[in-house]
C-alpha positions in Angstrom: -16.6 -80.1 19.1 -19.4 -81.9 21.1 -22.8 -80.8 21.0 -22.7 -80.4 24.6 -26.0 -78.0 25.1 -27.7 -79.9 22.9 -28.2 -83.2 22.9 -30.3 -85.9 25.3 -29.8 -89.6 25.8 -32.5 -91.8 26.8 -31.7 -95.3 28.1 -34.4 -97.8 29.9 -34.3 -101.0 32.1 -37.0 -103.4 33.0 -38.9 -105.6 29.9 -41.4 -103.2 28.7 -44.6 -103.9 26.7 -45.5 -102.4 23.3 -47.9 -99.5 23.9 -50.9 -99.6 21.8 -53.1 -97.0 23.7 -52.7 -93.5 23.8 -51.3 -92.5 27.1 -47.7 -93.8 28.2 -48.3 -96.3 31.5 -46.7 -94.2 33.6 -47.7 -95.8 37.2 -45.2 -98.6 36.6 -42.6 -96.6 34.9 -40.1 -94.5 37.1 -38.6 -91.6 35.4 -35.1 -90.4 36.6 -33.6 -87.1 34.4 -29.9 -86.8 34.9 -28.4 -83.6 34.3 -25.4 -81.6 35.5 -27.6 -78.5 36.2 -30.3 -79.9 38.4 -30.3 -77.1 41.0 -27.0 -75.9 39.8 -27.1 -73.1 37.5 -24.8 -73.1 35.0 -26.6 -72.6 31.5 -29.6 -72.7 29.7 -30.6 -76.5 30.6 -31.3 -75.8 34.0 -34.1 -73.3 32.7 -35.5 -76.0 30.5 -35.4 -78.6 33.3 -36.9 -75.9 35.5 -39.3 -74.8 32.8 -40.8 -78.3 32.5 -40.8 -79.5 35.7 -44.3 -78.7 36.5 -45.7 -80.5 33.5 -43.5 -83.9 33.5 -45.0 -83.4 37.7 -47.8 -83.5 36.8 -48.2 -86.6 34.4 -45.4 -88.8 36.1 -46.6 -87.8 40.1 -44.1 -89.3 42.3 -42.8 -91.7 39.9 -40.4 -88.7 38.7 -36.8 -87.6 40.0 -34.2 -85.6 39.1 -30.8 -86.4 39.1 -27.5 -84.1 39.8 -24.3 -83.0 41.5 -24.8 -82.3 45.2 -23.6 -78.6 46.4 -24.1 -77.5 50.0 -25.0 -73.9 48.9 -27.6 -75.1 46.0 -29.1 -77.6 48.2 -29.8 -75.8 51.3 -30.9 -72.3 49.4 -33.4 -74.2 46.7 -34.1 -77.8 48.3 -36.6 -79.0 51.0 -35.2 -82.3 52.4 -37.3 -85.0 52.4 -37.4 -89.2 51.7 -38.2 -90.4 48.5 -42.2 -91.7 48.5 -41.0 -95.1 46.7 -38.9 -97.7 49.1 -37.3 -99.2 46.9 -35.7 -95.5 46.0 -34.7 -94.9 49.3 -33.3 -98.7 49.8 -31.1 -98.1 47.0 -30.0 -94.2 47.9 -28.8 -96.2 51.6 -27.1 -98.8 50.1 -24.5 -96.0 48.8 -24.5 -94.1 51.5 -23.6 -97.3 53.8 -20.6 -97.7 51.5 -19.1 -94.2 52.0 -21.0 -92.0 49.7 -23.2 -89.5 50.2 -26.7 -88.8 48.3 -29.3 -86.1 49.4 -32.8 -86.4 48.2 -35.2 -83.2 48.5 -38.1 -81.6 46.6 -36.5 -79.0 44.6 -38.1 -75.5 45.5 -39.2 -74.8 41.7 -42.7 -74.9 40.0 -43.9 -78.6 40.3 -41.5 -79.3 43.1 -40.3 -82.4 41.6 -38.0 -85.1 43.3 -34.3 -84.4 43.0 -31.5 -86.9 44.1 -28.0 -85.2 44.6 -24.6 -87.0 44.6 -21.9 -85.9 46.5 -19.1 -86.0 44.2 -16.5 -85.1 47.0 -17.6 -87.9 49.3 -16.7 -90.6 46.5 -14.1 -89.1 44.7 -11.8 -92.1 46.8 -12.6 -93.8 43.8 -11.7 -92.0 40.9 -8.4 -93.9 39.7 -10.3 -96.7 39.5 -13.3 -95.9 37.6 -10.8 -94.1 35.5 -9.0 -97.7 35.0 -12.7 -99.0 34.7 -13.7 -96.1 31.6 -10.3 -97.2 29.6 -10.3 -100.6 30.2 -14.1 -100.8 28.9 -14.2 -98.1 26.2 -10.4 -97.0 25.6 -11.5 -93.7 26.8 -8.7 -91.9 29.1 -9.4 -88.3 31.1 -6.5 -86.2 32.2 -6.1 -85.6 35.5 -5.9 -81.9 34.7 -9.4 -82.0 33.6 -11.8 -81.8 36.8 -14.9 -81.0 35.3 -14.3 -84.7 33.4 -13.6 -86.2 36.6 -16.6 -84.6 38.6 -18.9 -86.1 35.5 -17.1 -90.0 35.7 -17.8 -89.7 39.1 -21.5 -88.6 39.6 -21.7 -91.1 36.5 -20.6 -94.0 38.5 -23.0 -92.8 41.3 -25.6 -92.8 39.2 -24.7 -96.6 37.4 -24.4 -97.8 40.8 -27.5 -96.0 42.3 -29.7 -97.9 39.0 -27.8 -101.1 39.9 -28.9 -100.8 43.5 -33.0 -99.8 42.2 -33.5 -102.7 39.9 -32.0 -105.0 42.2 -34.5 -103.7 45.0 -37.6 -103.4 42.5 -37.4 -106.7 40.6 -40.1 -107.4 38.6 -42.8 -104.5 39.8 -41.5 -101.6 38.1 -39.6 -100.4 34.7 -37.0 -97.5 35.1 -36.4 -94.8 32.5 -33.2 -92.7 32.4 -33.1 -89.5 30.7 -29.5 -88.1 30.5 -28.5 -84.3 29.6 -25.2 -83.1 27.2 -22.2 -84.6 27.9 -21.7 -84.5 31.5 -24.4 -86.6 32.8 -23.3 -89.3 30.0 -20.2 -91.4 31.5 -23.7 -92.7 33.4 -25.5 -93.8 30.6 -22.4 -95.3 29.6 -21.7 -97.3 32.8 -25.3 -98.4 32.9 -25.1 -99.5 29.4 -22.3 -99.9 27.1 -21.2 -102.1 23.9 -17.4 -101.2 22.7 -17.8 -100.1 19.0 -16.1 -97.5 19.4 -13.2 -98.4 17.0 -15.3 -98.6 14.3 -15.6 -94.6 14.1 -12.8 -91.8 13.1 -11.4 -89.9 15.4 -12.6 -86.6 15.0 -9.1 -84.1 14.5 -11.4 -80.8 15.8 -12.2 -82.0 19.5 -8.6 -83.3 19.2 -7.0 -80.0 18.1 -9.4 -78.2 21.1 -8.5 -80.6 23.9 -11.5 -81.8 24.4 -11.3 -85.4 22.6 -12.1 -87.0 26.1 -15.3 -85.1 26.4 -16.3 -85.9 23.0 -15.9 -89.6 23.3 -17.6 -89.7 26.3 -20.6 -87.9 24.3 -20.5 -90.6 21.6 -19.9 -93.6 24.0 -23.4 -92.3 25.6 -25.2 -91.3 22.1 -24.7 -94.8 20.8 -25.5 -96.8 24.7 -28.9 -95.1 24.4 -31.7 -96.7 22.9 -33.8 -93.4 21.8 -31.1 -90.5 21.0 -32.8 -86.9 20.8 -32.1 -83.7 20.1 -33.8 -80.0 20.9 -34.0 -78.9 16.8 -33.5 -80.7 13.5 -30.1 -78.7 13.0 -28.6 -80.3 16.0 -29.9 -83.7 14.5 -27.8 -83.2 11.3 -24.3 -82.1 13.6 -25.0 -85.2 15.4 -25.6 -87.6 12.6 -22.2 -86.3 10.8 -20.1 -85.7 14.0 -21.3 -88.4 16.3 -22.6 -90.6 13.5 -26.2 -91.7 14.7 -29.7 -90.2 13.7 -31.8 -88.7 16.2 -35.0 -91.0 17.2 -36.6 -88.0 17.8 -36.4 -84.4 18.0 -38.2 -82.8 21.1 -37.8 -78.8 21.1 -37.3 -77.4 24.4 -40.1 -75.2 25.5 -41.2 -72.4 28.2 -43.9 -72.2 31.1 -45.8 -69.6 28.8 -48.1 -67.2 31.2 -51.5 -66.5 29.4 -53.2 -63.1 30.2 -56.7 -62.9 30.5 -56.4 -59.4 28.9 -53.8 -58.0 26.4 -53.1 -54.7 28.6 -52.3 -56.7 31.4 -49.5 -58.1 29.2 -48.2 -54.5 28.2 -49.2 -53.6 32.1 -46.4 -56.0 33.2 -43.9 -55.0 30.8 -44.4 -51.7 31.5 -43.6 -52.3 35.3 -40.5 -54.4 34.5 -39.0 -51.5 31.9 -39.6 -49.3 34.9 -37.6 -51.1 37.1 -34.5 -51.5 34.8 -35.1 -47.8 33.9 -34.0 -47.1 38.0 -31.0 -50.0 37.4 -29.9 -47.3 34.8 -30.5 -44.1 36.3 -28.0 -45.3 39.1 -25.6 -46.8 36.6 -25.0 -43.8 34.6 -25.2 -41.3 37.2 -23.7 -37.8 36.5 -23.9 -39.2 32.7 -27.5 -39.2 32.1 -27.7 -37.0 29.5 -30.3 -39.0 27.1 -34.1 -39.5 27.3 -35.1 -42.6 28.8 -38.4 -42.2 27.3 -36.5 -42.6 23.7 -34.3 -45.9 25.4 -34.7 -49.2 24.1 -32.9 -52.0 26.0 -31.6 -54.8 24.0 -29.9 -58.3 25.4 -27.9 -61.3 25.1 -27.9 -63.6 27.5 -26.3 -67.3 28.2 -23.4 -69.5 28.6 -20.3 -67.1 28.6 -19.2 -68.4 24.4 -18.2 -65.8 22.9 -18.0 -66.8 18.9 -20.7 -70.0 19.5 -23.0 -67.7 20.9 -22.6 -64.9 18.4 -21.5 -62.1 21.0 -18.6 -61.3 18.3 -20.9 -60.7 15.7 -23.6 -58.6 17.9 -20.7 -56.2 19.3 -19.4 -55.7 15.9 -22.8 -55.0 14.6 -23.2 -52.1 18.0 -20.9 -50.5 16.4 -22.4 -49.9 13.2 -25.1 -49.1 14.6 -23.7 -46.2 16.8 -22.6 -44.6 13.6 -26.6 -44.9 12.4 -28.6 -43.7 15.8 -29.6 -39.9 16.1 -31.9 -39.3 18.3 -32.9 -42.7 20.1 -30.4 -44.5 22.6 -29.7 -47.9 23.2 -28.5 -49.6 26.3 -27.2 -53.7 25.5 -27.1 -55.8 28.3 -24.5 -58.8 28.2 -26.0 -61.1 30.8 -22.7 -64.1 30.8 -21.3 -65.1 33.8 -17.9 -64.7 33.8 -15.1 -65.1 36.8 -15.5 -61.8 39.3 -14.5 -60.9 42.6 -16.9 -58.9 43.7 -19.5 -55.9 42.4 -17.6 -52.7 41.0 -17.3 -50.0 43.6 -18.4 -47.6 41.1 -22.0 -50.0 40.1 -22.7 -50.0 43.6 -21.9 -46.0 44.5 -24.4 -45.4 41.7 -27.0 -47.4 42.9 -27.1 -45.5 46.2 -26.2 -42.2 44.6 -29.6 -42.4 42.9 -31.7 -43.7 46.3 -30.0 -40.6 47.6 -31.0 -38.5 44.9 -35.2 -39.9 45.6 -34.5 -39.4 49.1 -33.6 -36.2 48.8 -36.0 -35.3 45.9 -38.8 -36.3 48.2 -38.4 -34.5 51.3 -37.8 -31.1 49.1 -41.5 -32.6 47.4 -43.1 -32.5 51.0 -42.1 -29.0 51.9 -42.6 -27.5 48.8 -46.3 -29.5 48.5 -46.6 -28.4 52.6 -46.1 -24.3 51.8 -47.8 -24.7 48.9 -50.9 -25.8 50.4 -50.8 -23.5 53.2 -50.6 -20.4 51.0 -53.2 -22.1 48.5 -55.7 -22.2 51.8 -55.2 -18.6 52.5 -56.3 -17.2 49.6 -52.4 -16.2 48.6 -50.4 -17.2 44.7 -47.2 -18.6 46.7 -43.8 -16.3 45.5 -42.1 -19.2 43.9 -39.0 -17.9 44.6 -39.5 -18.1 48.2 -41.8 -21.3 48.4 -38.5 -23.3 48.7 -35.5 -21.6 51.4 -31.8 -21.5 51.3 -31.1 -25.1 53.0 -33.4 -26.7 50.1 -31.4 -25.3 47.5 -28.0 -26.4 49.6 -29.3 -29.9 49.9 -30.3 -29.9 46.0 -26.8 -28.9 45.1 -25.3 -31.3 47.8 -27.3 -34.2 45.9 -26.4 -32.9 42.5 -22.7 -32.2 43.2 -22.2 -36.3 44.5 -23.5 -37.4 40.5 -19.7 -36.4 38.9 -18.0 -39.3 37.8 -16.5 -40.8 35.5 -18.3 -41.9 32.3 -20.2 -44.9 33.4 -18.6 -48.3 34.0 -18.8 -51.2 31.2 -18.9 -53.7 33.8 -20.9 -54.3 37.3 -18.6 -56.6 38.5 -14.8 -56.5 39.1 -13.5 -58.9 36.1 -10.6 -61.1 37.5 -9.3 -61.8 33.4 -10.0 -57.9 32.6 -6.9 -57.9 30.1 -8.1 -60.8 28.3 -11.6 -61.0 28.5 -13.3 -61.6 24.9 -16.4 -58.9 25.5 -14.4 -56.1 27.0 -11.6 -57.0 24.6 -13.7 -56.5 21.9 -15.5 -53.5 23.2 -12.1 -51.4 23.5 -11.4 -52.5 19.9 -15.0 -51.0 18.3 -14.5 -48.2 21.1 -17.6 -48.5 22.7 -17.1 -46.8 26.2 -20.0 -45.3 27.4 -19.1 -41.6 26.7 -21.7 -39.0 25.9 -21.9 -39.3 22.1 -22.3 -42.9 22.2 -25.8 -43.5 21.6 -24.9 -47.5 22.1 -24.5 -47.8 25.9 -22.7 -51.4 27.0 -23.3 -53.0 30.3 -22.0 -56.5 30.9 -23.3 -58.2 33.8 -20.7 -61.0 34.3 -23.3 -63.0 36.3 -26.9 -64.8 36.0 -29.6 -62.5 37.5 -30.9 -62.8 40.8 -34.3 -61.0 42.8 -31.8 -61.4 45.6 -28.8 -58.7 44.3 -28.1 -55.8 45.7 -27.2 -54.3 42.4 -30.0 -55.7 39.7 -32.7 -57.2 42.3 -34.7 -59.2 39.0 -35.3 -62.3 38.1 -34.3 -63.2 34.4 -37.7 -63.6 33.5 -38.5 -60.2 34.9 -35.8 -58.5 33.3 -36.7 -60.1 29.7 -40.4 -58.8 30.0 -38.7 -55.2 30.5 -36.7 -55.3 27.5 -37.4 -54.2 24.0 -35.4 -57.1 22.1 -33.4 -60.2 22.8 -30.7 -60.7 20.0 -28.9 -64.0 19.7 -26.7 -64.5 17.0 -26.1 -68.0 17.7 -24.7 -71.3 16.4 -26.3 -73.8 18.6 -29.2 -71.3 20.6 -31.7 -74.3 21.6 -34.4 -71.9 22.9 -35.1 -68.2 23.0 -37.2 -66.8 25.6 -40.5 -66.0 24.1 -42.4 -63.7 27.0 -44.2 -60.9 24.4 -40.4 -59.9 23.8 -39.5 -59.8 20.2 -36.3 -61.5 19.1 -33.8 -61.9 16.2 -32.1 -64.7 16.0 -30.3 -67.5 13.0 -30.9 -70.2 11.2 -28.1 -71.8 12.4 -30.1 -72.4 15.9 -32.2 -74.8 17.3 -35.1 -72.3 17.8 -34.7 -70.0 14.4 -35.4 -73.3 13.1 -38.4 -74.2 14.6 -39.8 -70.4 14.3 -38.6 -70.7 10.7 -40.9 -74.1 9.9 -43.6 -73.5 12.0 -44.3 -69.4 11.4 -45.3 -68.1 8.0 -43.7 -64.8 8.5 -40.8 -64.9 11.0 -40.1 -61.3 10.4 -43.3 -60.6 12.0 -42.1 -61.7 15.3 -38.1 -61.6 15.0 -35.6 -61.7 11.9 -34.3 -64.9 10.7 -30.1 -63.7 10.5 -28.3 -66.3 8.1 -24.3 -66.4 9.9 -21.4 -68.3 8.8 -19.4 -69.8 5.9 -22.2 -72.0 4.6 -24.4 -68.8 4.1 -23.1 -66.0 3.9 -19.8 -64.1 5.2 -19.2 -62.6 8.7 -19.6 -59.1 7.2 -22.4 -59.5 5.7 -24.1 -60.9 8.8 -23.1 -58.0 10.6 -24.5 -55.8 8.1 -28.1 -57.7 8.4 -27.9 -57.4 12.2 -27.1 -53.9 11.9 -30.0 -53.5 10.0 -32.5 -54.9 11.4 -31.6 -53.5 14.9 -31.7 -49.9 13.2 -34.9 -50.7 11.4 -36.6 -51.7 15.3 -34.5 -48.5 16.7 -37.2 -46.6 14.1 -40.0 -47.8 15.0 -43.2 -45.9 17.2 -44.1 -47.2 20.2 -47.3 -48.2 18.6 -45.5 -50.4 16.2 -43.7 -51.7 19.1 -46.8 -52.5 21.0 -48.3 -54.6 17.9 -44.9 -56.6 17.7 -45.1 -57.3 21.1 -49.0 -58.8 21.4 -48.0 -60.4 18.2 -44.9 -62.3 19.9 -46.5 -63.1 22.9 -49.6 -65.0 21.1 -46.5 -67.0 19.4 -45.7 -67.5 23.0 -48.4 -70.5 22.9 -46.7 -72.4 20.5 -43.9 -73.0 22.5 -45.5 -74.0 25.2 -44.6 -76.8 28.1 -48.0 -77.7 27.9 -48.2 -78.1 24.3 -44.5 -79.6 23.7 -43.9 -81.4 26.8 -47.0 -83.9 26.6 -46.5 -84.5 23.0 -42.7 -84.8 23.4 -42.7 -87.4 26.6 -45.9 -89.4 26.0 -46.2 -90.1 22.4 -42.3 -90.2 21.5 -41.8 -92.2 24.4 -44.3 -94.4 23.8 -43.2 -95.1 19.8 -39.6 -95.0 20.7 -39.2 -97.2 24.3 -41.6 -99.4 23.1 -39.3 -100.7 20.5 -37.2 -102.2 22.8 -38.9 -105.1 24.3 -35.9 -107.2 25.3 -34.4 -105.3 27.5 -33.2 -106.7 30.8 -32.6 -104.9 33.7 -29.5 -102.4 33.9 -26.8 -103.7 32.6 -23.1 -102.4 33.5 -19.9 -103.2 31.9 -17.9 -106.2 33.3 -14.8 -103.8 35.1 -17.5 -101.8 37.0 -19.8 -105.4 38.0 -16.3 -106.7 39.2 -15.1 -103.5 41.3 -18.5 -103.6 43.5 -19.0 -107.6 43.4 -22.2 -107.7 41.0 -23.1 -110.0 39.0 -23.2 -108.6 35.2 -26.8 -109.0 34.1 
């Protein structure tokens, strides 16, 4: 199949000089970084777009932008609108709108607050059939009709071709434009911008064939092989794509995190502390009338990300719950599944909960005011209060009131209302290991079918917040990039883009997470499950000292990961070695049915 999370293309127009000096010239070098999730949530690039925002800000100024799909929602929740500071940007952005199609430009509200230019994709999608004509005449690549998510991707690629066309007309001679393009959906605009037809010379790969998805993948190798530097986030993603898509990656730039540094170590464990406490309230309400085990003895684990369920290892971490239900005695643990998945609304019986338990600390606290106000009078007269009578008849009747609306029914699996319930991999799999929640259980489950949010009325947390509050991120993955690295330990395989890099560049991985071999090449799906198993039972026995040491050990490792660190090193020096290669380079050049169907001349 594609490598569709991980791969980005690079492609350049404008003659630029070989760099001798150390810092990449970038005052006459725009940068535009095309991706499908800029300000549109959908999986973990947007966080490492988001995460590095600030940094490639502040090195590139103005001279950067982002580039996306335009939603009304998306844009007027997270953008500012605003003209782009270059005129030869805005020039170009009016030259489509005066032909029909509409582009928004905006600082997006995010760390950095970096340029974004957004493409309607409805206001041009007049001209699908034709660039559809235009990708198959070019490339012999066809797209189903059936397919939208294709279709969106030709189309905000054409927008994109035709916005570049537009720039280096405009710019001339003054400036050099960059084009970084994400996974497979921002790359039918590499591939207008730049294409040579080779593509006959590869074998058609039966897989993406037998999965329906050959039409994404040779759009994904059109654009690997228009680009002049190909990367990818981890040297396991570099091997897939030299056998599958049959080119060597330039370079391999890890993705990275905006890494918080504390000034002191408790103020670390301080903030985790707060977070726990907050998802400890999340679970009171969720298992009200069934909270009959110590959250003091809790640990919360979590598995978060694109809704995969085999590619991103959610079959072998339910599996492994199970086991490890059979092992736990005295300590419970509570697994969050953090996918979105297709909803209709919150469960009825998520959201009774919630308000069940502020019920229960209203309640709790105007019986704490009268008993603390009789108390204290009888204190001040010189009297031991008769704790039998300190608290009256209604007291009791409200207690009981409050106690008496906590019976339910063993705690829901979901928070949301699933629209596929029948069918749906996790819950599927959870009624087949039998994990429901009842009292023996000491695995509880609770899949939250959609990305977190500070603004729900169910979970009010951001997903950084709700990481720092956990006890362990597990990620069984075949193609993780990235694992969040905020003082949270993690286990994660060497089948993943970050198990790799903790695995090259830490002497003693099990220090800070547990390197889990998976699949055929290794070792056999039981067997992983049985390491998983173990290791979660080993953390499960750990004191909360040990804990704490794990934790300040992980969030020093934090540093190596950082945006700072990678994103510097990643964009000026592999830039620099890699774009300056290319030194005959003329401005954008588009394939001839595209030049034709807007009157330009093919350069």
């Amino acid at each position: 199949m594609p490598l569709t999370r991980s791969l980005s293309m690079s492609s350049l127009s404008g003659v630029l000089p070989q760099w001798e000096d150390d810092e990449l010239p970038v005052n006459d070098l725009l940068l535009f970084e095309a991706s499908w999730e800029v300000t549109n949530k959908v999986g973990g690039i947007c966080t490492v777009i988001q995460t590095k925002a600030k940094i490639t800000v502040d090195e590139w100024g103005d001279n950067y932008y982002m580039m996306g799909p335009y939603f009304e929602h998306n844009f007027q929740t997270q953008v500012e609108e605003c003209e782009p500071p270059q005129p030869a940007v805005g020039k170009a952005l009016e030259a489509l709108r005066n032909n029909g199609c509409q582009v928004h430009c905006g600082r997006w509200l995010i760390e950095g607050s970096p340029y974004v230019i957004l493409f309607d994709i409805a206001s041009a999608a007049w001209n699908l059939d034709r660039w559809k004509g235009d990708l198959w005449h070019s490339c012999h690549i066809g797209l189903p009709y059936h397919d939208r998510e294709a279709n969106d991707a030709l189309i905000m690629g054409a927008l994109i071709a035709w916005f570049f066309k537009e720039l280096t007309d405009e710019l001339g001679d003054r400036l050099n434009v960059v084009g970084h393009f994400h996974e497979w959906q921002a790359g039918p605009g590499l591939i207008l911008c730049h294409f040579y037809n080779n593509l006959h010379t590869f074998d058609i790969d039966k897989e993406a064939g037998d999965r329906q998805i050959y039409h994404r993948y040779c759009l994904e190798r059109a654009a690997v092989h228009c680009a002049h530097v190909f990367t990818t986030v981890s040297q396991i993603t570099a091997v897939e794509a030299r056998h599958v898509l049959h080119r060597q990656a330039d370079v391999v730039t890890p993705n990275g995190l905006n890494v918080k540094k504390f000034s002191a170590i408790h103020e670390f464990q301080n903030l985790h502390s707060i977070c726990k406490s907050r998802i400890q309230e999340f679970v009171r309400g969720h298992f009200y009338g069934h909270l009959d085990f110590n959250l003091d003895k809790t640990l919360f684990f979590f598995i978060a990300g694109r809704y995969e369920f085999s590619n991103k290892g959610a079959d072998i971490f339910l599996e492994s719950l199970a086991r490890l239900n059979y092992l736990l005695r005295d300590v419970t643990v509570v697994v969050f599944f953090i996918m979105p998945a297709k909803t209709n609304n919150f469960n009825v019986e998520s959201l009774k909960g919630q308000a069940v338990r502020k019920q229960l600390w209203d309640t709790a606290h105007s019986v704490k005011e009268k008993f603390g106000k009789r108390l204290y009078d009888s204190l001040l007269k010189g009297q031991i209060p008769d704790m039998n009578a300190i608290l009256d008849r209604d007291d009791f009747t409200i207690m009981k009131r409050a106690i008496f609306a906590t019976q339910t029914q063993p705690a829901p699996i979901t928070t949301h209302n699933m629209l596929d319930d029948a069918t749906d991999p996790i819950l599927t799999n959870v009624r087949r290991v039998g994990l429901f929640n009842d009292r023996c259980d000491r695995v509880k489950i609770i899949f939250h079918p959609e990305f977190l949010s500070s603004t729900s009325p169910l979970l009010p947390m951001d997903y950084d917040d709700f990481v720092r509050g956990c006890n362990l991120g597990v990620f069984p993955s075949y193609y993780e990039p990235w694992c969040t690295v905020m003082g949270i330990p993690s286990v994660t395989t060497n089948l993943s883009g970050f198990g790799c890099f903790i695995e090259e560049h830490v002497s003693d991985p099990s220090a800070y997470g547990e390197d889990l071999h998976r699949g055929p090449a290794f070792r056999s799906a039981d067997d992983s499950c049985n390491q998983l198993t173990q290791f979660m039972f080993s953390f499960c026995q750990q004191s909360h000292r040990q804990r704490i040491i794990q934790r300040n050990r992980t969030e020093r490792l934090s540093e190596l990961l950082d945006w700072r660190y990678l994103g510097r090193v990643s964009v000026s020096l592999d830039l620099r070695q890699q774009l300056g290669k290319h030194t005959r380079v003329s401005k954008v050049r588009l394939n001839r049915a595209y030049c034709l169907q807007f009157g330009f001349t093919q350069v």
